Coordinates of C-alpha atoms in Angstrom, one line a residue:
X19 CA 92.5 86.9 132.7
X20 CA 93.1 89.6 130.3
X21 CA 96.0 92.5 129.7
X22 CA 95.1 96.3 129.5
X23 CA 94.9 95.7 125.9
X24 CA 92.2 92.8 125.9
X25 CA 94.5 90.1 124.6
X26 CA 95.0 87.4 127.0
X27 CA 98.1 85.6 129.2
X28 CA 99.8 83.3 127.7
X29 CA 99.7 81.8 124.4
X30 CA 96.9 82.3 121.6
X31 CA 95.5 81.3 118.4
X32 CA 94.3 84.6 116.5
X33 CA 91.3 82.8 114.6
X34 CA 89.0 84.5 111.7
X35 CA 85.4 84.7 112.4
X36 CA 84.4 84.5 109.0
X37 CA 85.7 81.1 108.1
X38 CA 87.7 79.4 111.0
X39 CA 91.2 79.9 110.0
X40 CA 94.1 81.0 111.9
X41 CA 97.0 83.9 111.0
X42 CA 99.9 81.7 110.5
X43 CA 103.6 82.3 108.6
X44 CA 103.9 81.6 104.7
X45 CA 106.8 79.3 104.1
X46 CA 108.6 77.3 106.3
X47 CA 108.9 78.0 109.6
X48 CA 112.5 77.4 109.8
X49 CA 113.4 80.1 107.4
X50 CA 111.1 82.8 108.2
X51 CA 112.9 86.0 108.8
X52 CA 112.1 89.5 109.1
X53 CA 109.2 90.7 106.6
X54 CA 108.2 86.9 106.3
X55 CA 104.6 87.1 105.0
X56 CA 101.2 86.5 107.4
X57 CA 98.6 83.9 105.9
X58 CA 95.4 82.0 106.8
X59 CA 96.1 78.8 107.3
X60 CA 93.9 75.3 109.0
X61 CA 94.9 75.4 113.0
X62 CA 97.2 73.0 114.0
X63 CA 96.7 71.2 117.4
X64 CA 100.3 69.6 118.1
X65 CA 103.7 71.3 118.8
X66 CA 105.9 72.0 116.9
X67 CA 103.6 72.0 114.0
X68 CA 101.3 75.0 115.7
X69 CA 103.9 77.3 116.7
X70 CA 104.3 79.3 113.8
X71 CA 100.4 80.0 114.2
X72 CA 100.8 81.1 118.8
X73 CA 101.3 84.5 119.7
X74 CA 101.6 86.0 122.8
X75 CA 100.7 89.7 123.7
X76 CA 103.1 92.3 125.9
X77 CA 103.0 95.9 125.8
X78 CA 101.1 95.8 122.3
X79 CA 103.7 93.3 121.0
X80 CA 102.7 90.2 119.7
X81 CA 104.8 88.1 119.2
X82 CA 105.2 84.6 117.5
X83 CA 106.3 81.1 119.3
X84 CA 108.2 79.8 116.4
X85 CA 110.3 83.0 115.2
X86 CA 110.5 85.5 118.2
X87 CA 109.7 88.0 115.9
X88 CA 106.5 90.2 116.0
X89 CA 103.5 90.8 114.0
X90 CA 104.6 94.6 112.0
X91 CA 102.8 96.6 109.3
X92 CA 104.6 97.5 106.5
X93 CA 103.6 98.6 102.4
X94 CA 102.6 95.5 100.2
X95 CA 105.2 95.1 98.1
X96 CA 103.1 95.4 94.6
X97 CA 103.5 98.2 92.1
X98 CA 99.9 99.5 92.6
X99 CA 100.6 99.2 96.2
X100 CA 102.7 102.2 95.5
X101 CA 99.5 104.2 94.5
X102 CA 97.4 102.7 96.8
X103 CA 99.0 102.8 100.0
X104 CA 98.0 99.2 101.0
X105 CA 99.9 98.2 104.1
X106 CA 100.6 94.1 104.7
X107 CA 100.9 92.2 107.5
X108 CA 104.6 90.7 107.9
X109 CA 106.8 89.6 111.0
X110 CA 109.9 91.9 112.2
X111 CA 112.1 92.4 114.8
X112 CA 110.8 94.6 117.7
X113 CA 111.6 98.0 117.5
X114 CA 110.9 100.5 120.7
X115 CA 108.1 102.7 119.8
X116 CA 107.1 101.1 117.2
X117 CA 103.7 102.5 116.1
X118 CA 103.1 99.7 113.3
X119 CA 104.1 97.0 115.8
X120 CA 101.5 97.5 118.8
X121 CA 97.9 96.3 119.1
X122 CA 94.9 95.8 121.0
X123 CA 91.9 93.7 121.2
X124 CA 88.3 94.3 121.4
X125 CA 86.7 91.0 122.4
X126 CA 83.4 92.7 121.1
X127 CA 82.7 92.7 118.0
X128 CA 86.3 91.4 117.8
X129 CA 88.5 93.9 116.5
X130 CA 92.6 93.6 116.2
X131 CA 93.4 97.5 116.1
X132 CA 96.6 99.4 116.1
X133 CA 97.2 100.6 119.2
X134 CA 98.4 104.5 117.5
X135 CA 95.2 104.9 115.4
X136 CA 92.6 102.2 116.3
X137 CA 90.4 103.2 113.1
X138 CA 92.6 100.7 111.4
X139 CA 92.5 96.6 112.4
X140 CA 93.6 93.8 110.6
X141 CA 91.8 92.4 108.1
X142 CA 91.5 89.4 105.5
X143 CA 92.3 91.4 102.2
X144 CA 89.3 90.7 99.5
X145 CA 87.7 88.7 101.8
X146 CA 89.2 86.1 100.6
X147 CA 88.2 82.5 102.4
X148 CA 91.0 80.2 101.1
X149 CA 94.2 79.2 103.2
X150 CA 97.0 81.8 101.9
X151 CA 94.9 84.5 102.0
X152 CA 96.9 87.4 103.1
X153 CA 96.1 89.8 106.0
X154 CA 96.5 93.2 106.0
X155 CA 95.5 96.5 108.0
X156 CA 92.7 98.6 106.8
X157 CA 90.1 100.9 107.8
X158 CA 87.4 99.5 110.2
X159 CA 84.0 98.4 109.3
X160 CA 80.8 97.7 110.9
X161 CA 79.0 94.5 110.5
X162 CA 75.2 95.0 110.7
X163 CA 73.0 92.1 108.9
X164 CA 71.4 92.4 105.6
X165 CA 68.0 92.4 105.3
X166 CA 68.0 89.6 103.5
X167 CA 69.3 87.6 107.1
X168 CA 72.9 87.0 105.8
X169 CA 75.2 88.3 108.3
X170 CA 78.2 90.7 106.0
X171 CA 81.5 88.6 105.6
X172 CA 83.4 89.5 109.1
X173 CA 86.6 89.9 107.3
X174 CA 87.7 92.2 110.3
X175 CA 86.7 90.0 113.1
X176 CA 88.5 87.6 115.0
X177 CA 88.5 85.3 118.3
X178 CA 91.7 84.9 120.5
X179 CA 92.1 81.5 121.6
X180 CA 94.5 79.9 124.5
X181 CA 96.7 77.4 122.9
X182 CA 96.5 75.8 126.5
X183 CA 94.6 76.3 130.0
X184 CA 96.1 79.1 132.0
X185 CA 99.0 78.2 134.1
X186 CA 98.7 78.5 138.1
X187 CA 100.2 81.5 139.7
X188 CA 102.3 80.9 142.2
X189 CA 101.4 82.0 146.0
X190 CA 105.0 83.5 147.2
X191 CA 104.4 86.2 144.0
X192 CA 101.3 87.8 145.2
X193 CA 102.7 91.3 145.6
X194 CA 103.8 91.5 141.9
X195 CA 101.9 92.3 139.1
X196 CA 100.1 89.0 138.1
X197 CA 99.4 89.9 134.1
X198 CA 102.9 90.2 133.5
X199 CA 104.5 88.3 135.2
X200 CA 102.6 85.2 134.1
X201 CA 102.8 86.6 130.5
X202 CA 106.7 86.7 130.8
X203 CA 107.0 83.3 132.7
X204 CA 104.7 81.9 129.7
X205 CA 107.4 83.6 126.9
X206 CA 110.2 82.7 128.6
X207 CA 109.5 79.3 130.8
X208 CA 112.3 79.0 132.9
X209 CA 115.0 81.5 131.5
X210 CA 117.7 82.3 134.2
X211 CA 118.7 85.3 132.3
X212 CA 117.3 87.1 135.0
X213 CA 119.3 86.6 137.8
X214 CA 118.7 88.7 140.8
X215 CA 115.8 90.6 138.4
X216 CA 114.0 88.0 138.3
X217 CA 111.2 89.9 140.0
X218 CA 111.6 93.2 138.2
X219 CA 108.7 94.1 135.2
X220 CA 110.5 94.5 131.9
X221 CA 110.2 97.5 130.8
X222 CA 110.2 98.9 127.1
X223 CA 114.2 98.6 126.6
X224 CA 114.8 95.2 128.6
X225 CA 111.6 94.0 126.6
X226 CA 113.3 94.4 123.3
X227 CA 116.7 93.0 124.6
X228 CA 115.1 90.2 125.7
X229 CA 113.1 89.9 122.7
X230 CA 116.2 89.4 120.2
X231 CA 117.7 86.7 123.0
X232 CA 114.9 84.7 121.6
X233 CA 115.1 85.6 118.4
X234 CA 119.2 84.6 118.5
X235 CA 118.3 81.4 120.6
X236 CA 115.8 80.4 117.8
X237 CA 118.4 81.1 114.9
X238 CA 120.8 79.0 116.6
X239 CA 118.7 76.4 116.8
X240 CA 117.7 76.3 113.1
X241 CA 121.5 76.2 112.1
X242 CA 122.4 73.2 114.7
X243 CA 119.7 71.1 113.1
X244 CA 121.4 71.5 109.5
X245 CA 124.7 70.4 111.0

């Protein structure tokens, strides 16, 4: 099952057609923080290893397993970035109506877009093959083969993959909205936060509440195990 926005329930790999790698965190894990840089790096199959490379999709959010922060565009931080305008892929906290944090996905040719403007998707910058390549947003191309029968470097293209089989829904939640509440019951496994909301959609501001609960909770977490 898909969202509105093509990215599926649940969490996903974001894997580069051109050469197999996945968009993963530079650095470790336990430190990242906001405008903590996004990389290529070789999938990882086992938890925790993999989390910093699983995302999960809600309202144009995605955000990642490891950090509860979400995927933002924002200026490289070069000098000839400043004449350039290049914009770099980094994590953040989630801001409401954030135009740089919100994305869709077209399975075909297999486009990540930005959800305000979807002329510009994320892309490997310079093509680059290598693990630590960096990913950025840029303007989209098209991909016809060369006459030669070489197929263009897909730099721009990507395949979303479930990090695990879909989970079954529940038969006593039929009347709600299936997508989301899967998606959220996937994010937040068995949260009681809820309470007697437990059947209410999040919207926009509850999203973003909840959001930096799991942000705190993972912080937390990171400073008990340097105790």
């Amino acid at each position: 099952m898909a969202t509105e926005n093509g990215f599926p329930i649940g969490y996903f790999y974001i894997v580069s057609k051109m050469n197999g790698l996945v968009a993963d965190l530079r650095g470790d894990p336990e430190t990242a923080a906001p405008g903590t840089k996004i990389i290529m790096a070789h999938k990882q199959e086992e938890s925790p290893e993999r989390d910093s490379q699983l995302w999960i999709h809600q309202n144009g959010y995605l955000t990642n397993k490891a950090t509860g922060l979400v995927l933002d565009i924002n200026p490289a931080e070069s000098f000839i970035a400043i004449f350039t305008k290049e914009k770099r892929m980094y994590l953040d906290g989630m801001k409401v109506d954030a135009n740089d944090q919100r994305f869709g996905y077209e399975s075909d040719p297999g486009y990540i877009y930005q959800l305000s403007d979807p002329k510009n998707v994320v892309d490997i910058r310079h093509e680059l093959s290598e693990v630590d390549a960096r990913l950025m947003i840029y303007k989209r191309k098209q991909y016809p083969s060369s006459e030669d029968g070489k197929e263009t470097k897909k730099n721009q293209l990507w395949e979303i993959e479930l990090s695990d089989p879909p989970r079954a829904v529940d038969s006593d939640d039929e009347d709600e909205d299936d997508g989301k509440r899967v998606r959220i019951k996937a994010w937040f496994g068995n949260w009681k936060a809820f309470g007697s909301r437990k059947k209410e959609i999040l919207n926009e501001k509850d999203l973003c509440e909840a959001h930096q609960k799991v942000y705190e909770n993972e912080e937390k977490k990171k400073k008990s195990t340097l105790r």
